[in-house]
Tab-separated table of C-alpha atoms in Angstrom:
chain	number	residue	atom	x	y	z
S	1	MET	CA	53.030	34.484	-52.982
S	2	ALA	CA	56.612	33.204	-54.643
S	3	GLY	CA	56.012	30.075	-56.973
S	4	GLY	CA	52.002	31.300	-57.756
S	5	ARG	CA	49.566	28.772	-59.182
S	6	GLY	CA	52.323	26.572	-60.756
S	7	ALA	CA	54.094	25.889	-57.484
S	8	GLY	CA	53.521	22.850	-55.968
S	9	PRO	CA	53.466	19.167	-57.382
S	10	ARG	CA	51.607	18.113	-60.251
S	11	LEU	CA	49.565	15.231	-60.803
S	12	THR	CA	49.812	12.959	-63.766
S	13	ARG	CA	46.710	12.092	-66.199
S	14	GLY	CA	46.337	8.473	-63.893
S	15	GLN	CA	46.390	10.434	-60.684
S	16	ALA	CA	44.028	12.737	-62.072
S	17	ALA	CA	41.626	10.697	-63.693
S	18	VAL	CA	41.369	8.442	-60.592
S	19	ALA	CA	40.751	11.447	-58.179
S	20	ALA	CA	38.404	12.151	-60.617
S	21	ALA	CA	36.903	8.422	-59.693
S	22	ALA	CA	36.765	8.454	-56.375
S	23	ALA	CA	35.087	12.147	-56.024
S	24	ILE	CA	32.085	10.639	-58.350
S	25	LEU	CA	31.846	7.691	-56.379
S	26	MET	CA	31.850	9.307	-53.106
S	27	ALA	CA	28.799	11.494	-54.218
S	28	PHE	CA	27.194	8.688	-55.637
S	29	SER	CA	27.364	6.782	-52.973
S	30	GLY	CA	26.224	9.963	-50.568
S	31	TRP	CA	22.823	10.246	-53.025
S	32	SER	CA	22.653	6.202	-52.951
S	33	LEU	CA	22.170	6.321	-49.473
S	34	SER	CA	19.951	9.114	-49.271
S	35	GLN	CA	17.842	7.590	-52.132
S	36	TYR	CA	17.845	4.253	-49.670
S	37	LEU	CA	16.857	6.182	-46.538
S	38	GLN	CA	13.658	7.763	-48.646
S	39	GLY	CA	12.931	4.312	-49.777
S	40	LYS	CA	13.852	4.241	-53.280
S	41	ASP	CA	16.273	2.258	-55.237
S	42	PRO	CA	19.512	3.889	-56.556
S	43	LEU	CA	19.134	1.343	-59.476
S	44	SER	CA	16.052	1.867	-60.600
S	45	PHE	CA	17.395	3.432	-63.631
S	46	LEU	CA	19.494	0.711	-65.216
S	47	GLY	CA	16.089	-1.412	-65.962
S	48	ALA	CA	15.632	-4.481	-65.944
S	49	GLY	CA	17.954	-5.741	-68.932
S	50	ALA	CA	20.951	-3.505	-67.839
S	51	LEU	CA	22.529	-5.767	-65.476
S	52	SER	CA	23.012	-9.704	-66.403
S	53	THR	CA	23.678	-12.953	-64.458
S	54	THR	CA	26.488	-14.679	-63.381
S	55	GLN	CA	25.849	-17.267	-65.888
S	56	GLU	CA	24.989	-15.312	-68.461
S	57	ALA	CA	28.404	-12.952	-68.344
S	58	LEU	CA	30.021	-16.383	-69.006
S	59	GLU	CA	28.848	-17.597	-71.594
S	60	GLY	CA	29.021	-14.271	-73.241
S	61	GLN	CA	33.077	-14.911	-72.347
S	62	GLY	CA	32.425	-18.453	-73.756
S	63	GLY	CA	33.200	-19.201	-69.856
S	64	SER	CA	31.582	-21.876	-67.781
S	65	ALA	CA	28.986	-21.772	-64.722
S	66	ALA	CA	27.046	-24.066	-62.904
S	67	PRO	CA	24.116	-25.410	-64.887
S	68	ARG	CA	20.968	-23.919	-63.460
S	69	THR	CA	18.332	-25.682	-61.953
S	70	LEU	CA	15.417	-27.857	-64.218
S	71	THR	CA	12.456	-28.968	-63.536
S	72	VAL	CA	9.536	-30.435	-65.050
S	73	SER	CA	5.710	-30.151	-63.709
S	74	GLY	CA	3.030	-32.680	-64.123
S	75	GLU	CA	1.682	-30.841	-66.880
S	76	ASP	CA	5.324	-32.109	-68.511
S	77	VAL	CA	4.886	-35.411	-67.606
S	78	ARG	CA	1.576	-35.919	-68.048
S	79	HIS	CA	2.848	-35.219	-72.621
S	80	ALA	CA	5.360	-37.037	-72.171
S	81	LEU	CA	3.500	-40.246	-71.101
S	82	ALA	CA	0.850	-39.461	-73.936
S	83	GLY	CA	3.703	-40.003	-76.606
S	84	LEU	CA	5.304	-42.465	-74.502
S	85	SER	CA	7.887	-45.359	-76.524
S	86	LEU	CA	11.333	-47.125	-75.605
S	87	GLU	CA	13.522	-48.306	-78.424
S	88	GLY	CA	10.493	-47.368	-81.345
S	89	ARG	CA	8.099	-49.427	-79.021
S	90	ASP	CA	4.831	-47.506	-78.398
S	91	LEU	CA	4.301	-47.130	-75.063
S	92	SER	CA	2.312	-44.297	-74.658
S	93	LEU	CA	-0.861	-44.502	-72.697
S	94	ASP	CA	-3.843	-41.933	-71.607
S	95	PRO	CA	-2.600	-39.611	-69.295
S	96	GLU	CA	-5.785	-39.017	-67.738
S	97	GLN	CA	-6.656	-42.202	-66.639
S	98	LEU	CA	-4.216	-42.831	-64.132
S	99	GLN	CA	-2.905	-40.878	-60.781
S	100	LEU	CA	0.237	-38.992	-60.565
S	101	VAL	CA	2.232	-37.623	-57.932
S	102	LEU	CA	5.890	-35.352	-58.430
S	103	SER	CA	7.713	-34.470	-56.120
S	104	SER	CA	11.770	-32.611	-56.536
S	105	ARG	CA	12.733	-36.158	-56.564
S	106	VAL	CA	10.802	-38.782	-57.354
S	107	ILE	CA	7.724	-38.994	-59.893
S	108	TRP	CA	4.628	-41.568	-58.788
S	109	VAL	CA	2.755	-43.191	-61.606
S	110	GLU	CA	-0.754	-45.343	-60.565
S	111	GLN	CA	-2.693	-46.672	-62.983
S	112	ARG	CA	-5.387	-49.592	-63.376
S	113	SER	CA	-4.570	-52.534	-65.571
S	114	SER	CA	-6.940	-55.002	-67.139
S	115	ASP	CA	-4.333	-56.724	-69.229
S	116	ALA	CA	-3.260	-61.302	-68.451
S	117	SER	CA	-0.282	-61.208	-66.031
S	118	ALA	CA	2.294	-61.603	-69.057
S	119	ASP	CA	1.295	-58.431	-70.974
S	120	MET	CA	0.760	-56.106	-67.863
S	121	MET	CA	4.194	-56.678	-66.424
S	122	ASP	CA	5.538	-56.789	-70.517
S	123	VAL	CA	4.342	-52.948	-71.470
S	124	SER	CA	4.383	-51.683	-67.317
S	125	VAL	CA	8.320	-52.648	-66.825
S	126	ARG	CA	9.192	-50.801	-69.819
S	127	ARG	CA	6.732	-47.518	-69.614
S	128	ALA	CA	8.660	-47.130	-66.418
S	129	PHE	CA	11.721	-47.553	-67.909
S	130	ALA	CA	11.107	-44.997	-71.173
S	131	LEU	CA	9.438	-42.365	-68.687
S	132	ALA	CA	13.207	-43.071	-66.837
S	133	ARG	CA	14.517	-42.529	-69.606
S	134	TRP	CA	12.372	-38.972	-70.521
S	135	VAL	CA	12.897	-38.188	-67.617
S	136	GLN	CA	17.385	-38.332	-67.974
S	137	ALA	CA	16.627	-36.536	-71.341
S	138	THR	CA	14.972	-33.410	-69.941
S	139	GLY	CA	18.386	-33.167	-67.455
S	140	ALA	CA	16.030	-32.781	-64.724
S	141	PRO	CA	17.230	-33.582	-60.706
S	142	ILE	CA	14.717	-36.449	-60.701
S	143	SER	CA	16.402	-39.818	-59.314
S	144	GLN	CA	13.391	-41.864	-59.690
S	145	VAL	CA	10.424	-42.952	-61.607
S	146	THR	CA	7.744	-44.985	-59.064
S	147	TRP	CA	5.198	-47.147	-61.126
S	148	ILE	CA	2.242	-48.990	-59.781
S	149	VAL	CA	-0.769	-50.696	-61.256
S	150	GLU	CA	-3.505	-52.159	-59.516
S	151	ASP	CA	-6.456	-54.904	-60.650
S	152	ALA	CA	-9.894	-53.508	-60.907
S	153	SER	CA	-10.164	-53.230	-57.162
S	154	GLY	CA	-8.000	-50.984	-56.568
S	155	ALA	CA	-5.427	-53.804	-55.178
S	156	VAL	CA	-1.576	-53.876	-56.351
S	157	ARG	CA	-0.368	-56.080	-58.783
S	158	LEU	CA	2.848	-54.273	-59.722
S	159	VAL	CA	4.701	-52.214	-58.499
S	160	LEU	CA	8.060	-51.001	-59.362
S	161	SER	CA	10.650	-48.150	-59.287
S	162	VAL	CA	13.240	-47.197	-61.629
S	163	PRO	CA	16.482	-45.135	-61.382
S	164	ALA	CA	16.404	-42.274	-63.917
S	165	SER	CA	20.309	-42.512	-64.807
S	166	LEU	CA	20.176	-45.019	-67.447
S	167	GLY	CA	22.939	-46.441	-69.229
S	168	GLU	CA	22.143	-49.471	-72.677
S	169	LEU	CA	18.879	-50.966	-71.718
S	170	PRO	CA	18.407	-55.165	-71.867
S	171	SER	CA	15.489	-56.320	-74.260
S	172	ASP	CA	13.387	-58.485	-72.477
S	173	THR	CA	12.077	-58.100	-68.585
S	174	PRO	CA	13.713	-59.905	-66.223
S	175	GLY	CA	16.612	-58.450	-67.746
S	176	LEU	CA	15.178	-54.642	-67.005
S	177	LEU	CA	13.543	-55.747	-63.165
S	178	ALA	CA	17.532	-56.856	-62.919
S	179	LEU	CA	18.441	-53.027	-63.377
S	180	ALA	CA	15.556	-51.474	-61.399
S	181	CYS	CA	15.771	-50.015	-58.079
S	182	GLY	CA	13.013	-52.185	-56.731
S	183	TYR	CA	10.241	-54.131	-57.468
S	184	GLN	CA	7.269	-56.398	-56.378
S	185	VAL	CA	4.270	-58.619	-57.941
S	186	SER	CA	0.983	-59.715	-56.084
S	187	ALA	CA	1.234	-63.211	-55.374
S	188	ASP	CA	-1.830	-63.617	-57.707
S	189	ALA	CA	0.296	-61.760	-60.655
S	190	TYR	CA	2.823	-63.883	-60.268
S	191	ALA	CA	1.146	-67.038	-60.121
S	192	ALA	CA	-0.085	-66.383	-63.458
S	193	LEU	CA	2.570	-65.945	-65.339
S	194	GLU	CA	4.018	-68.854	-67.451
S	195	SER	CA	7.729	-70.464	-65.303
S	196	PRO	CA	8.564	-66.908	-65.040
S	197	SER	CA	12.634	-66.410	-64.492
S	198	PHE	CA	12.517	-63.464	-62.558
S	199	ALA	CA	11.872	-63.717	-58.410
S	200	ARG	CA	8.379	-62.041	-56.709
S	201	THR	CA	10.260	-59.807	-55.301
S	202	GLY	CA	13.553	-57.571	-56.067
S	203	GLY	CA	16.059	-54.776	-54.419
S	204	ASP	CA	14.640	-52.291	-52.559
S	205	LEU	CA	11.039	-51.948	-51.568
S	206	PRO	CA	9.417	-48.661	-53.547
S	207	THR	CA	7.734	-46.342	-51.248
S	208	LEU	CA	5.199	-43.699	-51.011
S	209	PRO	CA	5.579	-39.731	-51.179
S	210	ASP	CA	5.593	-39.850	-47.065
S	211	GLY	CA	7.886	-42.909	-46.983
S	212	ALA	CA	5.776	-46.022	-46.344
S	213	ALA	CA	6.439	-49.281	-48.424
S	214	ILE	CA	4.551	-49.963	-51.803
S	215	GLU	CA	3.225	-53.707	-51.189
S	216	ALA	CA	1.881	-56.347	-53.290
S	217	PRO	CA	-0.268	-58.759	-51.604
S	218	ALA	CA	1.809	-61.731	-51.136
S	219	ALA	CA	-1.159	-64.084	-50.535
S	220	VAL	CA	-2.684	-65.629	-53.376
S	221	THR	CA	-6.859	-64.856	-52.864
S	222	PRO	CA	-9.676	-67.632	-53.020
S	223	GLU	CA	-10.801	-64.712	-56.555
S	224	GLY	CA	-7.973	-63.738	-57.619
S	225	GLU	CA	-7.281	-60.976	-59.723
S	226	ARG	CA	-9.684	-58.790	-60.371
S	227	LEU	CA	-9.324	-58.004	-64.195
S	228	SER	CA	-12.473	-57.075	-65.365
S	229	ASP	CA	-12.633	-53.399	-67.129
S	230	VAL	CA	-12.493	-50.129	-64.723
S	231	SER	CA	-16.677	-49.209	-64.414
S	232	GLN	CA	-17.829	-45.859	-66.298
S	233	GLU	CA	-17.755	-44.388	-62.515
S	234	ARG	CA	-13.888	-45.359	-61.723
S	235	SER	CA	-13.141	-44.038	-65.337
S	236	GLN	CA	-15.227	-41.106	-65.117
S	237	ALA	CA	-13.996	-40.050	-61.620
S	238	MET	CA	-10.266	-40.660	-63.035
S	239	SER	CA	-10.413	-38.826	-65.923
S	240	GLN	CA	-11.332	-35.751	-63.116
S	241	GLY	CA	-8.201	-36.347	-61.233
S	242	GLY	CA	-10.562	-37.525	-58.419
S	243	VAL	CA	-10.804	-40.493	-56.334
S	244	LEU	CA	-14.373	-42.506	-55.732
S	245	SER	CA	-15.742	-41.722	-52.418
S	246	SER	CA	-16.108	-45.580	-51.793
S	247	GLY	CA	-13.027	-46.259	-51.838
S	248	ALA	CA	-11.256	-49.607	-52.866
S	249	GLY	CA	-8.504	-48.024	-54.107
S	250	GLY	CA	-7.736	-44.679	-56.337
S	251	SER	CA	-4.843	-42.659	-54.623
S	252	PHE	CA	-1.573	-44.080	-52.895
S	253	ARG	CA	-2.659	-45.104	-49.841
S	254	SER	CA	-6.140	-46.764	-50.511
S	255	GLY	CA	-4.900	-48.554	-53.597
S	256	VAL	CA	-2.406	-49.862	-51.249
S	257	ALA	CA	-4.943	-51.126	-49.080
S	258	GLY	CA	-6.577	-53.122	-51.632
S	259	ALA	CA	-10.021	-54.711	-51.374
S	260	GLY	CA	-8.994	-55.569	-48.230
S	261	ASP	CA	-9.684	-52.842	-45.924
S	262	VAL	CA	-12.607	-54.199	-43.046
S	263	ALA	CA	-14.919	-51.382	-41.853
S	264	GLY	CA	-13.265	-49.663	-38.476
S	265	SER	CA	-10.094	-49.726	-40.345
S	266	GLN	CA	-10.673	-46.294	-42.339
S	267	VAL	CA	-11.530	-43.230	-42.327
S	268	SER	CA	-13.882	-40.781	-44.061
S	269	VAL	CA	-12.470	-37.097	-44.785
S	270	SER	CA	-13.714	-34.445	-47.206
S	271	VAL	CA	-10.639	-32.356	-48.909
S	272	THR	CA	-10.876	-29.407	-50.982
S	273	VAL	CA	-7.991	-27.481	-52.820
S	274	ASP	CA	-8.267	-24.117	-53.743
S	275	GLY	CA	-6.180	-21.877	-55.021
S	276	THR	CA	-8.856	-19.204	-56.202
S	277	ALA	CA	-7.440	-16.626	-53.895
S	278	ALA	CA	-4.607	-16.550	-57.171
S	279	GLY	CA	-6.846	-17.252	-59.998
S	280	ALA	CA	-7.180	-21.113	-60.027
S	281	ASN	CA	-9.471	-23.379	-59.545
S	282	ALA	CA	-10.992	-25.248	-56.431
S	283	SER	CA	-12.221	-28.284	-56.288
S	284	SER	CA	-13.250	-30.914	-53.354
S	285	ALA	CA	-13.802	-34.478	-53.063
S	286	THR	CA	-15.412	-37.290	-50.495
S	287	LEU	CA	-12.171	-39.797	-50.139
S	288	LEU	CA	-12.093	-43.225	-47.647
S	289	LEU	CA	-8.896	-43.749	-46.539
S	290	PRO	CA	-6.818	-46.107	-43.980
S	291	ALA	CA	-6.808	-45.225	-40.650
S	292	GLY	CA	-4.097	-43.628	-39.557
S	293	SER	CA	-4.141	-41.483	-43.362
S	294	THR	CA	-2.510	-37.989	-42.823
S	295	ALA	CA	-3.160	-34.453	-43.950
S	296	PHE	CA	-0.613	-35.072	-47.064
S	297	ASP	CA	-1.656	-38.810	-47.953
S	298	ALA	CA	-5.413	-37.098	-48.437
S	299	LEU	CA	-4.148	-34.608	-50.338
S	300	VAL	CA	-2.180	-37.360	-52.716
S	301	ALA	CA	-5.443	-39.311	-52.931
S	302	THR	CA	-7.476	-36.556	-54.847
S	303	GLY	CA	-4.848	-37.103	-57.819
S	304	VAL	CA	-3.398	-33.115	-57.816
S	305	ASP	CA	0.146	-32.516	-59.147
S	306	VAL	CA	2.152	-32.287	-55.663
S	307	SER	CA	5.409	-31.055	-55.561
S	308	SER	CA	6.923	-31.088	-51.745
S	309	LYS	CA	9.802	-31.587	-49.722
S	310	GLY	CA	11.172	-32.888	-46.779
S	311	THR	CA	12.530	-31.405	-44.145
S	312	ALA	CA	13.525	-31.705	-40.304
S	313	PHE	CA	10.308	-31.279	-39.207
S	314	GLY	CA	8.061	-33.180	-41.673
S	315	THR	CA	7.069	-32.901	-45.697
S	316	TYR	CA	6.404	-29.256	-47.130
S	317	VAL	CA	3.735	-29.010	-50.075
S	318	MET	CA	5.832	-26.527	-52.250
S	319	SER	CA	3.475	-26.372	-55.108
S	320	ILE	CA	-0.506	-28.322	-55.894
S	321	ASN	CA	-1.433	-28.434	-59.893
S	322	GLY	CA	1.723	-26.094	-60.642
S	323	LEU	CA	0.812	-23.069	-58.750
S	324	ALA	CA	3.976	-22.803	-56.187
S	325	GLU	CA	4.865	-20.700	-53.039
S	326	PHE	CA	5.873	-16.787	-54.066
S	327	ASP	CA	4.377	-17.319	-57.417
S	328	HIS	CA	2.304	-14.127	-56.351
S	329	GLY	CA	3.808	-12.847	-53.568
S	330	GLY	CA	6.900	-13.509	-51.302
S	331	MET	CA	5.086	-14.637	-48.287
S	332	SER	CA	2.339	-16.551	-50.582
S	333	GLY	CA	2.472	-20.437	-51.004
S	334	TRP	CA	-0.239	-22.879	-49.436
S	335	VAL	CA	-0.984	-24.405	-46.045
S	336	TYR	CA	-3.412	-26.453	-44.646
S	337	ARG	CA	-6.719	-26.695	-42.607
S	338	VAL	CA	-8.384	-29.096	-40.328
S	339	ASN	CA	-12.265	-28.445	-39.705
S	340	GLY	CA	-10.964	-24.700	-40.005
S	341	VAL	CA	-7.808	-24.572	-37.352
S	342	GLU	CA	-4.583	-24.316	-39.162
S	343	PRO	CA	-2.338	-27.368	-37.194
S	344	ASN	CA	0.785	-26.391	-35.655
S	345	VAL	CA	2.167	-29.294	-37.219
S	346	ALA	CA	3.573	-30.935	-40.836
S	347	CYS	CA	0.759	-31.994	-43.198
S	348	SER	CA	3.175	-35.470	-42.816
S	349	ASN	CA	2.428	-35.725	-38.780
S	350	TYR	CA	-1.411	-34.509	-39.047
S	351	GLN	CA	-3.358	-38.394	-38.436
S	352	LEU	CA	-7.135	-37.361	-40.176
S	353	SER	CA	-10.242	-38.570	-38.038
S	354	SER	CA	-13.014	-40.056	-39.571
S	355	GLY	CA	-15.220	-36.823	-40.330
S	356	ASP	CA	-12.693	-34.075	-40.556
S	357	SER	CA	-12.743	-31.577	-43.010
S	358	LEU	CA	-9.288	-30.602	-44.494
S	359	VAL	CA	-8.879	-27.811	-47.150
S	360	TRP	CA	-5.665	-26.690	-48.655
S	361	ALA	CA	-5.439	-22.916	-49.483
S	362	TYR	CA	-3.439	-20.644	-51.304
S	363	VAL	CA	-3.366	-17.396	-49.241
S	364	ASN	CA	-1.430	-14.498	-48.857
S	365	VAL	CA	-1.789	-13.126	-52.454
S	366	THR	CA	0.161	-10.065	-52.668
S	367	GLU	CA	-0.503	-9.135	-56.862
């Protein structure tokens, strides 16, 4: 044939390389498809360390990317409380002698104090701001710290919400209160102060995890505040993260209700938190809660560390005591059952009745 093998157009070196790459890509695509059809991962040969995230790649190139989401755990907060300080002043306290609740945006701390009103105000306000300053330093997306102080009976003496974005702080209590999102002092505690230069209430009233307002008693009671030392039984119950079944406080709900609760306005429920399916512990408590309390209120009242978020349907619990959804499989997480039945409503919308048995269980563990 005229021209033989030398006839026809010749490919340049670049064109030849492109053609070869295309042929390899087509072959790999075909092989990958066959692997997928067999239920195999065609990229498994790369290994876990062969791929980098966009963040890592950009950092390696000296670039930037959106910051990673940072979180803090209940253990982190307790460690911070044990070494709490503000402007060189030691404000530390025993984290086992308080109740702690975390959501995705707020930290609630509830403690009992037998200090005189002036001392209680001074140290508690500073502790709230010191914890907010610590949160700010972590970079976590917590927007607020709420601090609740009760007397020995469980009646609220002071409730204070502090923003976690702070600038330079004043050195006096009135100045700090002016920077708070909101606060309220009980009438008894306020009356015991000597010529206070701030109002009894300021800003927006702080709220509980379920959105209910936290109010300090507005009337001076005949017996005044109960500032005796916390009993040994109460101290032991708090150190174990539990709540006394006799009521009168210990949870955000019952603590806010205070000593004014009367028969018929409370419900007695048993609560079990069971993480044994994932190798965690199980614990139970019998609680006396205000009538109308929900399954979420009861969980918070046990004193466990709770991480939750609000949804269009109600509150969703993401983790308890650090054990979170998806930690043990794509369907793993926490569910609640009342008297053995899983309600079809959010935990914050299910009101408990006296005698109910509430179980929070970690389920669908696959590894």
